[in-house]
Short mmCIF file of C-alpha atoms in Angstrom, two decimals:
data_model
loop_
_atom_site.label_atom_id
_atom_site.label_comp_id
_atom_site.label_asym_id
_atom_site.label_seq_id
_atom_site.Cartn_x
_atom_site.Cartn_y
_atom_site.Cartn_z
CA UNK A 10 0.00 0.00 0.00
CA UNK A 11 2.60 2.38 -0.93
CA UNK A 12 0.27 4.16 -2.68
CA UNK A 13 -1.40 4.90 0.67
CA UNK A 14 2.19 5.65 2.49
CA UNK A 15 1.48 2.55 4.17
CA UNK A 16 4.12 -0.10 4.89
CA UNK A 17 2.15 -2.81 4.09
CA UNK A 18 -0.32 -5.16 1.89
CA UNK A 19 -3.69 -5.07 0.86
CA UNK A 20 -6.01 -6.55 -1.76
CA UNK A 21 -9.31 -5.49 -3.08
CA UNK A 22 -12.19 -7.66 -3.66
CA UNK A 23 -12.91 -6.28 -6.89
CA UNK A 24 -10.29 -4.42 -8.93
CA UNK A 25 -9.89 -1.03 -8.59
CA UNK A 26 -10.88 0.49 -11.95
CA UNK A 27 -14.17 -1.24 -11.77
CA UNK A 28 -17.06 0.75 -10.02
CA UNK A 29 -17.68 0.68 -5.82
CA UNK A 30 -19.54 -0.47 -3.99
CA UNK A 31 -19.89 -4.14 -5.27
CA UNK A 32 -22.89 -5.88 -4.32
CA UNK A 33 -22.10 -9.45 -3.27
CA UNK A 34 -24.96 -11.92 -2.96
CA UNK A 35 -24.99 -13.90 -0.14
CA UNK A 36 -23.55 -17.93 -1.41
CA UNK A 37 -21.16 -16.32 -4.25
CA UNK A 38 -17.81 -17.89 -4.13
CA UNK A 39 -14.79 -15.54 -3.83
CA UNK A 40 -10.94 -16.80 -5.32
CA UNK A 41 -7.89 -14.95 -4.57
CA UNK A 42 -4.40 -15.59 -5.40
CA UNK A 43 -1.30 -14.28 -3.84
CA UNK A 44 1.96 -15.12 -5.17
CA UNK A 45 4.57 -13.78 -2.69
CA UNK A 46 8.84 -13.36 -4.22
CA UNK A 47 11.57 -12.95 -2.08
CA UNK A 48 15.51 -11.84 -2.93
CA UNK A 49 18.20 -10.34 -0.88
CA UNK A 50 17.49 -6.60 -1.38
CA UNK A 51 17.48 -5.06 1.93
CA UNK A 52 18.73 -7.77 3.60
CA UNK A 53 21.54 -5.57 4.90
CA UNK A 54 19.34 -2.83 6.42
CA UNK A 55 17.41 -5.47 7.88
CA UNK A 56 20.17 -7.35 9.79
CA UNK A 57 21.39 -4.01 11.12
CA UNK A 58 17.89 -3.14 12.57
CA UNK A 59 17.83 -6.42 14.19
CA UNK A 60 21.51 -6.37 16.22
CA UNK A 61 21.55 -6.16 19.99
CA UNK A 62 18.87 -3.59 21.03
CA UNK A 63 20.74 -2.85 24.17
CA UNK A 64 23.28 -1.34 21.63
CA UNK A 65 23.27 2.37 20.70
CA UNK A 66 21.24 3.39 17.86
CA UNK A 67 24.37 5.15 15.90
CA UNK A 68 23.12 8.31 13.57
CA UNK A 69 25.55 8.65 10.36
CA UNK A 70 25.64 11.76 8.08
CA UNK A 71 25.32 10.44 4.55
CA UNK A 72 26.57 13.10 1.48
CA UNK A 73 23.81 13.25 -0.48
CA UNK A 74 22.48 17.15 -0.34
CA UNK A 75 19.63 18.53 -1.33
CA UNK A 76 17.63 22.22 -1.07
CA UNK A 77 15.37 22.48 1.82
CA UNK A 78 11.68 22.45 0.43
CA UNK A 79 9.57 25.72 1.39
CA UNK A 80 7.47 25.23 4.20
CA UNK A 81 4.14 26.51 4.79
CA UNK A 82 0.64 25.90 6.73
CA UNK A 83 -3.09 25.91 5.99
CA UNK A 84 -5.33 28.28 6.92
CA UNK A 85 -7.38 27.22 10.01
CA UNK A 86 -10.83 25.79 9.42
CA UNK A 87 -12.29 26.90 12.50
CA UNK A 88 -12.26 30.40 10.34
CA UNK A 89 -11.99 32.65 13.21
CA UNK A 90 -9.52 35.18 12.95
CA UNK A 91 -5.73 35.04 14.37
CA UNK A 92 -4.74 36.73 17.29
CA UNK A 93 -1.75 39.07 17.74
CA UNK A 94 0.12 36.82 19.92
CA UNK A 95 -0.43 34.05 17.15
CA UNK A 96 0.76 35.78 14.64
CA UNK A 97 3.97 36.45 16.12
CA UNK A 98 4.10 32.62 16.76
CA UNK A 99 3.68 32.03 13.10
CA UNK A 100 6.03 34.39 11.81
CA UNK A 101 8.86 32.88 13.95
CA UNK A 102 8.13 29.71 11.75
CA UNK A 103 9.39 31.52 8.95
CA UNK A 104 6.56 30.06 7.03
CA UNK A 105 7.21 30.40 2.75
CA UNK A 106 2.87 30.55 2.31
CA UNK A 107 -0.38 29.76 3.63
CA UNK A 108 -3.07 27.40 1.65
CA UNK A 109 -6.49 28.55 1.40
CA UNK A 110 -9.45 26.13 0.00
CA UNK A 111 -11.92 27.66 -2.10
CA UNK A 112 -14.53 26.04 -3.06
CA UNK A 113 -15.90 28.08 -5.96
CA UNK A 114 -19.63 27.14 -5.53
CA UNK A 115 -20.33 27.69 -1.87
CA UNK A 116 -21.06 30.60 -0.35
CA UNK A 117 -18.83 32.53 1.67
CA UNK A 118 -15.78 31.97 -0.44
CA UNK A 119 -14.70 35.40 -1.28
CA UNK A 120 -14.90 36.05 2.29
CA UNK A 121 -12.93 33.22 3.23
CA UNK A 122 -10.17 34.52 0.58
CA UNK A 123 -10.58 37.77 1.69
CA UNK A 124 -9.56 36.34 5.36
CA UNK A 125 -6.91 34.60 4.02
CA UNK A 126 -5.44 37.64 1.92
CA UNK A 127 -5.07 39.54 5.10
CA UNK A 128 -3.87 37.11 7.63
CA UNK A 129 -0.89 36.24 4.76
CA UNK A 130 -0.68 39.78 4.12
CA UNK A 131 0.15 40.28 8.26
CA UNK A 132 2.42 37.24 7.40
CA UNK A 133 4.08 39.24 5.16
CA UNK A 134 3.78 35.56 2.64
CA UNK A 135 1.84 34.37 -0.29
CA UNK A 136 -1.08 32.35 -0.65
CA UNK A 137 -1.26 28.84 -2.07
CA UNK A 138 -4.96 29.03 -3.50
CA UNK A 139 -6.54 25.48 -3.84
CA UNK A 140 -9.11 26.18 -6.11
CA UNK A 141 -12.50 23.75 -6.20
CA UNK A 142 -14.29 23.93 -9.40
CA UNK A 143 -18.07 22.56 -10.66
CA UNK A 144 -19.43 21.90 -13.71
CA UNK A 145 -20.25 26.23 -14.03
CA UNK A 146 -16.45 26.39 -13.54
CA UNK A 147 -16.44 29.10 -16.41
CA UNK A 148 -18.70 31.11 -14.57
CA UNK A 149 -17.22 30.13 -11.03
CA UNK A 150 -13.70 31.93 -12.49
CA UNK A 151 -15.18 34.74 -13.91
CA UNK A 152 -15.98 35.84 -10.43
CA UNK A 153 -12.86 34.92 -8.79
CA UNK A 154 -11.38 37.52 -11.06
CA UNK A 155 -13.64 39.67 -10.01
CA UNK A 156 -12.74 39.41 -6.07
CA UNK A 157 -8.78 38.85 -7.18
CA UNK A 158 -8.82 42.42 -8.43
CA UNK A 159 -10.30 44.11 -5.27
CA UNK A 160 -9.42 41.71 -2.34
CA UNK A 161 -5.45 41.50 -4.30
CA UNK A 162 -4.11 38.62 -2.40
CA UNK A 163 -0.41 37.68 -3.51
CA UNK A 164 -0.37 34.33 -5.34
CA UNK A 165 2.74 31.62 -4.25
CA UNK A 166 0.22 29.43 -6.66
CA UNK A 167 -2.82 28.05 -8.08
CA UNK A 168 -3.84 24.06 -7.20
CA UNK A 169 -6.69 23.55 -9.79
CA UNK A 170 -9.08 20.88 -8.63
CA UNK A 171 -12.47 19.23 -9.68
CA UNK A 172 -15.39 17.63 -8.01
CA UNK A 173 -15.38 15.72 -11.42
CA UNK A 174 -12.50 13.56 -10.68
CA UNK A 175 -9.95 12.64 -8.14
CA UNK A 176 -7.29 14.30 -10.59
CA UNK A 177 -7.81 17.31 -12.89
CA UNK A 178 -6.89 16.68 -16.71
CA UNK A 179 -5.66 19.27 -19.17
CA UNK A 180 -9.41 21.28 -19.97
CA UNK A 181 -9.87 22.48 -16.13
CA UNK A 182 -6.07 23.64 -16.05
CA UNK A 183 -6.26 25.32 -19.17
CA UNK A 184 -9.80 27.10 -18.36
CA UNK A 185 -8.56 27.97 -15.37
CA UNK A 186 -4.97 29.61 -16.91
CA UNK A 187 -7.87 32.09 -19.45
CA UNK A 188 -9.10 32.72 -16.13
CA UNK A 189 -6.14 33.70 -13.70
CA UNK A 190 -3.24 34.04 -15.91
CA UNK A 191 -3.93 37.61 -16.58
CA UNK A 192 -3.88 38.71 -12.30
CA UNK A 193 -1.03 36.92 -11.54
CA UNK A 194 0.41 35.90 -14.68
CA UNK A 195 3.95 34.31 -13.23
CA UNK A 196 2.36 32.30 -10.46
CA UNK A 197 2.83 28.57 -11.31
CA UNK A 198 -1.33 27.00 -12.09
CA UNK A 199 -1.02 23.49 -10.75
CA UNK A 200 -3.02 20.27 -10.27
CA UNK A 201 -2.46 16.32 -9.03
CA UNK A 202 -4.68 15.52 -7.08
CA UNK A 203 -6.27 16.80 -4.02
CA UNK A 204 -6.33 13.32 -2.10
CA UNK A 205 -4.05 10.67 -2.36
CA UNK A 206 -0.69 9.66 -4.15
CA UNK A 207 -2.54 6.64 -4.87
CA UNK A 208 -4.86 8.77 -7.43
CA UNK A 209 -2.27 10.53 -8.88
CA UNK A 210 -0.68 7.29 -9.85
CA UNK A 211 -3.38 5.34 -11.45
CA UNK A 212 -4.66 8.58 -13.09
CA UNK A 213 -1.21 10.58 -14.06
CA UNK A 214 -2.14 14.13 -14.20
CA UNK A 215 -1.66 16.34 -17.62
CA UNK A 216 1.90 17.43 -16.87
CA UNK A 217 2.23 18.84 -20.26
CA UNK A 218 -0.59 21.92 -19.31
CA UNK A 219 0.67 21.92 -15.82
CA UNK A 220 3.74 24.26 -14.09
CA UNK A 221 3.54 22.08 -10.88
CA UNK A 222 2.25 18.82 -9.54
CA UNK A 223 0.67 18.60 -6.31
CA UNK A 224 -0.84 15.68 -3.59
CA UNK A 225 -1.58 15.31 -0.02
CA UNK A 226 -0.51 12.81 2.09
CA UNK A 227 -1.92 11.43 5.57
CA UNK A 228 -0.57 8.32 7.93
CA UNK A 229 -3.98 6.95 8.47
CA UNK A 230 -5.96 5.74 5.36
CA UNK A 231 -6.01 2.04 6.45
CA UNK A 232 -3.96 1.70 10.07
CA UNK A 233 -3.75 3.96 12.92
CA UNK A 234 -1.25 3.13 16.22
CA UNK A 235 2.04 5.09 16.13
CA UNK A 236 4.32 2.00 14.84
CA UNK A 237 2.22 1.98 11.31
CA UNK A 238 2.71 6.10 11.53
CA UNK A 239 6.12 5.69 11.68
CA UNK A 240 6.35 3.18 8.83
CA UNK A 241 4.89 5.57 6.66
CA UNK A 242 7.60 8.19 6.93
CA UNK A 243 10.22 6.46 4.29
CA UNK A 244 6.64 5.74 2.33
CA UNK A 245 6.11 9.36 1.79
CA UNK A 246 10.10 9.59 0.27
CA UNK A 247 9.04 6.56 -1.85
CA UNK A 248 5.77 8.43 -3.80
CA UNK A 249 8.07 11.45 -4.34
CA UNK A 250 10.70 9.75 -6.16
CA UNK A 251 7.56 7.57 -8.02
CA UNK A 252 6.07 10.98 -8.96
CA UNK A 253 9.31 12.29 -10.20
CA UNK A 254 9.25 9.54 -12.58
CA UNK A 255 6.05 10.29 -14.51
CA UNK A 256 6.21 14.25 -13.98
CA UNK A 257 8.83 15.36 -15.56
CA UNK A 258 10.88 18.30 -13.89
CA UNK A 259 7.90 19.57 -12.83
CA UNK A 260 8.49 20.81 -8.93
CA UNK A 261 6.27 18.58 -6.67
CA UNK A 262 4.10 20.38 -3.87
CA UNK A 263 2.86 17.89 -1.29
CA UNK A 264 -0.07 19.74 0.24
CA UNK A 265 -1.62 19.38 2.86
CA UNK A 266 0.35 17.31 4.79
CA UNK A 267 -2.25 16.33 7.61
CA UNK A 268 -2.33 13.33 10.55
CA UNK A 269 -6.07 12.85 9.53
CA UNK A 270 -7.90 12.55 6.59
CA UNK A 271 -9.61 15.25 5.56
CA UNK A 272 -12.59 13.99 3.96
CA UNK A 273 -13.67 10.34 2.65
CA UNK A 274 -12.63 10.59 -1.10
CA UNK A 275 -14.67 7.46 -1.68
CA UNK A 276 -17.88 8.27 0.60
CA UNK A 277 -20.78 7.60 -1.41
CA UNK A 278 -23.04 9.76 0.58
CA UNK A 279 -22.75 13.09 2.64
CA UNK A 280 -20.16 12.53 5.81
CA UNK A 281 -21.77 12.33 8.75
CA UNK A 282 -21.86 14.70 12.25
CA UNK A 283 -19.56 13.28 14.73
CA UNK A 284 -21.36 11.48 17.74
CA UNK A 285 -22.02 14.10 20.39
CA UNK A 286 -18.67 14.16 22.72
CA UNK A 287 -16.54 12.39 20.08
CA UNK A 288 -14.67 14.12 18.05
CA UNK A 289 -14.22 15.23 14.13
CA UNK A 290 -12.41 12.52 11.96
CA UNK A 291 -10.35 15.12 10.85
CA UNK A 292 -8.79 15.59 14.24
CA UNK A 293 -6.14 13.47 16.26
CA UNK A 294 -5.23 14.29 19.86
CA UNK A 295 -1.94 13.70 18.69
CA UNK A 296 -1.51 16.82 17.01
CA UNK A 297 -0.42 17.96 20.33
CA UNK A 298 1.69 15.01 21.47
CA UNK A 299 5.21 14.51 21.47
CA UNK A 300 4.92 11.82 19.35
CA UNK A 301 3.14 14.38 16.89
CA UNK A 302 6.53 16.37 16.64
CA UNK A 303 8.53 13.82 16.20
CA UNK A 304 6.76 12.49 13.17
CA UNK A 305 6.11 16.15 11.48
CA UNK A 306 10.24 16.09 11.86
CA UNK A 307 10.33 12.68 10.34
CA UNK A 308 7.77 13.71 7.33
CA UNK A 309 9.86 16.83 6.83
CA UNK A 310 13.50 14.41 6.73
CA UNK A 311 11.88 12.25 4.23
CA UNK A 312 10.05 13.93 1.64
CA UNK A 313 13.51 17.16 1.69
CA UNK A 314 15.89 14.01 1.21
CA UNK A 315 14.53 12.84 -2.00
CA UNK A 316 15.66 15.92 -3.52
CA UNK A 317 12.47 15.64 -5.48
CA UNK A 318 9.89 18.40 -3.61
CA UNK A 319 9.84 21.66 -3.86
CA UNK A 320 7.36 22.31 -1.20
CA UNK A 321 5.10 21.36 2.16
CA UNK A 322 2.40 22.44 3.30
CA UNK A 323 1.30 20.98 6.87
CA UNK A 324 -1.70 21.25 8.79
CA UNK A 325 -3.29 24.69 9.92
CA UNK A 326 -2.50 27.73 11.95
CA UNK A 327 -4.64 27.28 15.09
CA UNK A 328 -6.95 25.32 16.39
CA UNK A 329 -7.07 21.18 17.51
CA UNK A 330 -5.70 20.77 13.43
CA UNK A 331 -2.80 23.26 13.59
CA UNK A 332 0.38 24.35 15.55
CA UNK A 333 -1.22 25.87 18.29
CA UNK A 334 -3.98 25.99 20.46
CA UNK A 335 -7.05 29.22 20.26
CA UNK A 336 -6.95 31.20 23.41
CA UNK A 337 -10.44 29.79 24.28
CA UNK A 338 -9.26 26.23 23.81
CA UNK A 339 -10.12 22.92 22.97
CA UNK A 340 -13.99 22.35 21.84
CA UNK A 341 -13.92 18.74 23.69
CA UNK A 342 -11.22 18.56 26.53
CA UNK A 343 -11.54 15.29 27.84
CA UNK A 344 -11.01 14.33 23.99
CA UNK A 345 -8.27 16.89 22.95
CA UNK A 346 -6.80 18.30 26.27
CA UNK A 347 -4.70 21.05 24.88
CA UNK A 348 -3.58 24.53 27.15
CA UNK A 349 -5.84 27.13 25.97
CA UNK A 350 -2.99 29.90 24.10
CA UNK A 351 -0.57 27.55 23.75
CA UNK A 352 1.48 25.77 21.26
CA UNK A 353 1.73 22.24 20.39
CA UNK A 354 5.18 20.47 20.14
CA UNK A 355 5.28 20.43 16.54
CA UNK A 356 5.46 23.77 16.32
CA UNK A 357 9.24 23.74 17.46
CA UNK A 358 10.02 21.19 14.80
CA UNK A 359 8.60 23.45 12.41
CA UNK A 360 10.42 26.34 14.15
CA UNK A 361 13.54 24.44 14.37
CA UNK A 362 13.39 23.84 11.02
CA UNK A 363 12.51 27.32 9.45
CA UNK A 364 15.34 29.08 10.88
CA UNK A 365 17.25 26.94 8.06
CA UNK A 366 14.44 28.27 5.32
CA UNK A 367 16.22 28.37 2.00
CA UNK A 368 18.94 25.97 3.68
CA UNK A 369 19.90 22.02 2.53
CA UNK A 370 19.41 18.78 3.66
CA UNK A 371 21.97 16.39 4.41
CA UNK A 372 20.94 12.68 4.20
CA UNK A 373 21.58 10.81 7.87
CA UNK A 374 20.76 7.29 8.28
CA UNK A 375 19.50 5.87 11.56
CA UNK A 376 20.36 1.74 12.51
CA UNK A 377 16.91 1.88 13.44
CA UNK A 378 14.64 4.28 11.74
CA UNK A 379 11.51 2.64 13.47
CA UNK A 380 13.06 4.11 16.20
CA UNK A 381 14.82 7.05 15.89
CA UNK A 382 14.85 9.63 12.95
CA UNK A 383 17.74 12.36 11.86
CA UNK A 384 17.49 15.28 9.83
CA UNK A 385 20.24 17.77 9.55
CA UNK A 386 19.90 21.18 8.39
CA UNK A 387 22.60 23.43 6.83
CA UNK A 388 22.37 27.24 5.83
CA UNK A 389 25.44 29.49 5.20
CA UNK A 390 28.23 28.21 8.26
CA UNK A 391 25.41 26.97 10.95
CA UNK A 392 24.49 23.02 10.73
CA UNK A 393 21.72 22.01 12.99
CA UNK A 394 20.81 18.10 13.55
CA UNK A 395 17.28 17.32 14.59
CA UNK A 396 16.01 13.96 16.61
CA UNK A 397 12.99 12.08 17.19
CA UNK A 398 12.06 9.08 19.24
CA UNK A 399 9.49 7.50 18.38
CA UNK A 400 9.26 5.58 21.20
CA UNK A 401 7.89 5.19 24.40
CA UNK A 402 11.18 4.21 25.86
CA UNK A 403 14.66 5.78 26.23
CA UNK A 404 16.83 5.45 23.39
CA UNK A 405 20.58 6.18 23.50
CA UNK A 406 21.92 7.45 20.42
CA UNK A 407 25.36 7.43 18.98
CA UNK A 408 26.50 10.62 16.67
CA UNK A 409 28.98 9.12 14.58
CA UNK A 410 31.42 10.94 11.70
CA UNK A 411 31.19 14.23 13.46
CA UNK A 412 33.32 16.24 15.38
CA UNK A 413 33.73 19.41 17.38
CA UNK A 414 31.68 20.86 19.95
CA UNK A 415 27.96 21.19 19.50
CA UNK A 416 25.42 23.01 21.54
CA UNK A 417 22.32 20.91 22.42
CA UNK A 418 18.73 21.12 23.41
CA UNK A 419 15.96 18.50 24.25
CA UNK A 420 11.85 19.12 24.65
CA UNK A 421 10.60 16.08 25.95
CA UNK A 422 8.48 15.48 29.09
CA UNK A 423 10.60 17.52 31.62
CA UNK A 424 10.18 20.60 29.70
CA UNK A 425 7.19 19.86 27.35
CA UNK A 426 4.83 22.20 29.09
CA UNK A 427 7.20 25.07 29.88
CA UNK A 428 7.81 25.05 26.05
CA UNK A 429 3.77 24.85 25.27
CA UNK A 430 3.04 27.56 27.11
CA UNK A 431 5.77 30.11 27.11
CA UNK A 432 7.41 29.00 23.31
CA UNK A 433 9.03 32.33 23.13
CA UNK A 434 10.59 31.97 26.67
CA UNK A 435 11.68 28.25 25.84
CA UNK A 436 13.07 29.39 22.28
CA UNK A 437 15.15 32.32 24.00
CA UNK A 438 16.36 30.79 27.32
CA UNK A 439 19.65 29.92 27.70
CA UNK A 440 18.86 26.21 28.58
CA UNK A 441 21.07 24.73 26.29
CA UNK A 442 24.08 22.33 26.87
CA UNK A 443 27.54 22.40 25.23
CA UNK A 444 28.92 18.85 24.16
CA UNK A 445 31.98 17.30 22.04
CA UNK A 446 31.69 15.21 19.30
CA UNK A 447 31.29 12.05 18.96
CA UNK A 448 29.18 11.41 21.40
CA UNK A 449 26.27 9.39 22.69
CA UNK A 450 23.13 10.80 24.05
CA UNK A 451 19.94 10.22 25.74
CA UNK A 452 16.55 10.24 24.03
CA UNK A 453 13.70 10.55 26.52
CA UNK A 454 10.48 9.05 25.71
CA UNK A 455 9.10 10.56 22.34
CA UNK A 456 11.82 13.28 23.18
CA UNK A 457 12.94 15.69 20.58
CA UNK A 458 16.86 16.59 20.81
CA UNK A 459 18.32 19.48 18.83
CA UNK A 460 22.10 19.83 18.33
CA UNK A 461 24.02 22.90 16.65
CA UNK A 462 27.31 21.32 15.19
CA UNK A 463 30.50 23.73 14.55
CA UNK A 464 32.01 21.17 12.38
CA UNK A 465 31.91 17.80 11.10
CA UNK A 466 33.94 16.42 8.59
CA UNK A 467 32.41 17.20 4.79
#
């Protein structure tokens, strides 16, 4: 199911190019075959993964190098309007856009873009507009322009998308270009797919009317405790490289980048209302976890080592599907219990990482990626290595082919709610600890571990 980002198997009772859902009568008999290969390829990585677990996990710094994809967030969907304190949050992120949904025939879009326009504007950033056009798309344009000339949002780029089909072919891009290429006539017009890698595969998008390709990815389509989350990381390095192969130079945008699912793309009726007290599908308490850092850090590793995407574009701004929590908090506590004002872990990966915006990526491999991820950063002379547990256990780590001094942080459970609630204080502090290289350290539970280098050998 690497379609899916999943690291594993799955067959369908029916193939998937014939129409869903399949009525089966009761009595009808059902054959399936699976013929399963084996040869030696990973063999090697395997074996390593399975040596004495009492032995430190070692981190090695590869040389493959490769730019550091732009970074930027959704707009929230709760659609109330950011606070002064949270912008300030987000523009420590160094953020490279914010993604707005449109959805051309509902009311209330213009408004919604007109939100958008000046919450990027405040951002001082572009906007990536999804648009979501209808059958009347021709007419549903003509009115964008309209609002594009007086609300005058600034464009990063377009993501053209169809209630049609799960992909958008050449006629909806090129209506779409008549439409828009005249406001903003150098921002890239894009399509994909606005679900799943999986569509964009089986139904390879028009790359010839297209200036970039974009999909979303989420860990949970078919499995949902944190060891399948984990095994999707290297799965979403595997559909960029796929992608690369049937798009041309095209840049690749992978956005949103979300825990959840948004939506069902193959409901075949409306979604329904959550159960009272439960909450949304789209939301997952782990958005505010530790665990939740450590995989947006191990999402960001994988997809900027490929060398294949040009940019990301994770969850929201605020709210129980973004980086931080609204000042009047969570909607269901006992199901989400996030601090009311405050920020979730993952928003120091994603500040971590943005002070190295326009930066590189130096491959590291872990002896147990299951375990323990690695991503270092690089931007003019500063080097910066980031990582993860993603375990519930301590995990000593070995940093091996480096040397020097470095200057180290952690955010893990001793200092996990300082940092939630007083980010600025945390980022500021001078809590940090000066170490030489090599060395081994300690990864607490789901702990996060930061470590400025001075050198290591190029």
């Amino acid at each position: 199911q690497r379609n899916w980002t999943d690291a594993s198997y799955k067959t369908y009772g029916t193939p998937l190019r014939l129409p869903f859902p399949v009525t089966v009568a009761a009595g009808t008999r059902i054959e399936q075959q699976v013929t399963i290969r084996v040869d030696d390829r990973g063999a090697r990585d395997t074996a390593q993964q399975l040596t004495d677990v009492s032995a430190p996990i070692t981190v090695a710094v590869g040389q493959n190098r490769s730019a550091l994809p732009q970074i930027g967030l959704g707009v929230a969907s709760h659609g109330e309007p950011l606070r002064e304190e949270e912008y300030a949050r987000l523009r420590a992120l160094n953020l490279a856009h914010l993604r707005v949904d449109l959805h051309l025939a509902e009311e209330g879009h213009g408004e919604r873009l007109e939100q958008a326009t000046r919450e990027a504007q405040r951002l001082e950033i572009p906007l990536e507009i999804a648009l979501h056009l209808t059958d009347n798309a021709d007419r549903e344009l003509t009115f964008l322009a309209g609002d594009l000339e007086i609300i005058n949002p600034a464009v990063a780029r377009w993501l053209i998308f169809t209630n049609h089909a799960k992909t958008t072919t050449a006629p909806w891009v090129q209506l779409a270009r008549k439409h828009l290429g005249a406001y903003a006539p150098a921002a890239p017009i894009g399509a994909g797919t606005n679900v799943y890698f999986t569509e964009l595969n089986s139904r390879r998008p028009p790359v010839e009317a297209l200036d970039v390709v974009a999909y979303s990815i989420n860990p949970q389509v078919h499995a949902f405790d944190n060891s399948s989350l984990v095994e999707t990381l290297a799965a979403q390095a595997t559909t960029a490289t796929s992608a690369r192969q049937f798009c041309g130079d095209l840049p690749l945008v992978v956005s949103p980048i979300t825990l959840q699912p948004r939506f069902n793309p193959n409901a075949t009726g409306p979604e329904p209302a959550p159960p009272p007290g439960e909450l949304p599908p789209q939301v997952d308490p782990r958005q505010l976890s530790l665990f939740g850092a450590g995989w947006t850090l191990g999402s960001i590793k994988y997809l900027a080592e490929t060398g294949e995407v040009a940019s990301l574009t994770y969850y929201e701004t605020s709210g129980w599907r973004g980086v931080m929590e609204r000042a009047q908090g969570s909607p269901l506590p006992e199901k989400f219990p996030s601090i009311p004002g405050a920020v979730f872990p993952l928003y120091h990966v994603l500040a971590d990482v943005g002070e190295f915006a326009g930066g590189t990526v130096t491959a590291c491999q872990s002896s147990a990626p299951l375990q323990v991820a690695a991503l270092l950063l690089e931007k003019a002379n500063r080097r910066r290595l980031l990582l993860a547990n993603f375990t519930s256990q301590p995990q000593q780590v070995m940093l091996e082919g480096m040397a020097g001094t470095a200057v180290i942080r952690t955010l893990d459970e001793q200092n996990v709610l300082a940092a939630m609630q007083n980010p600025e204080a945390f980022r500021t502090l001078n809590q940090e600890q000066t170490v030489s290289l090599p060395a081994t350290v300690t990864l607490r539970p789901y702990g996060l571990f930061r470590c400025d280098l001075d050198s290591y050998p190029s």
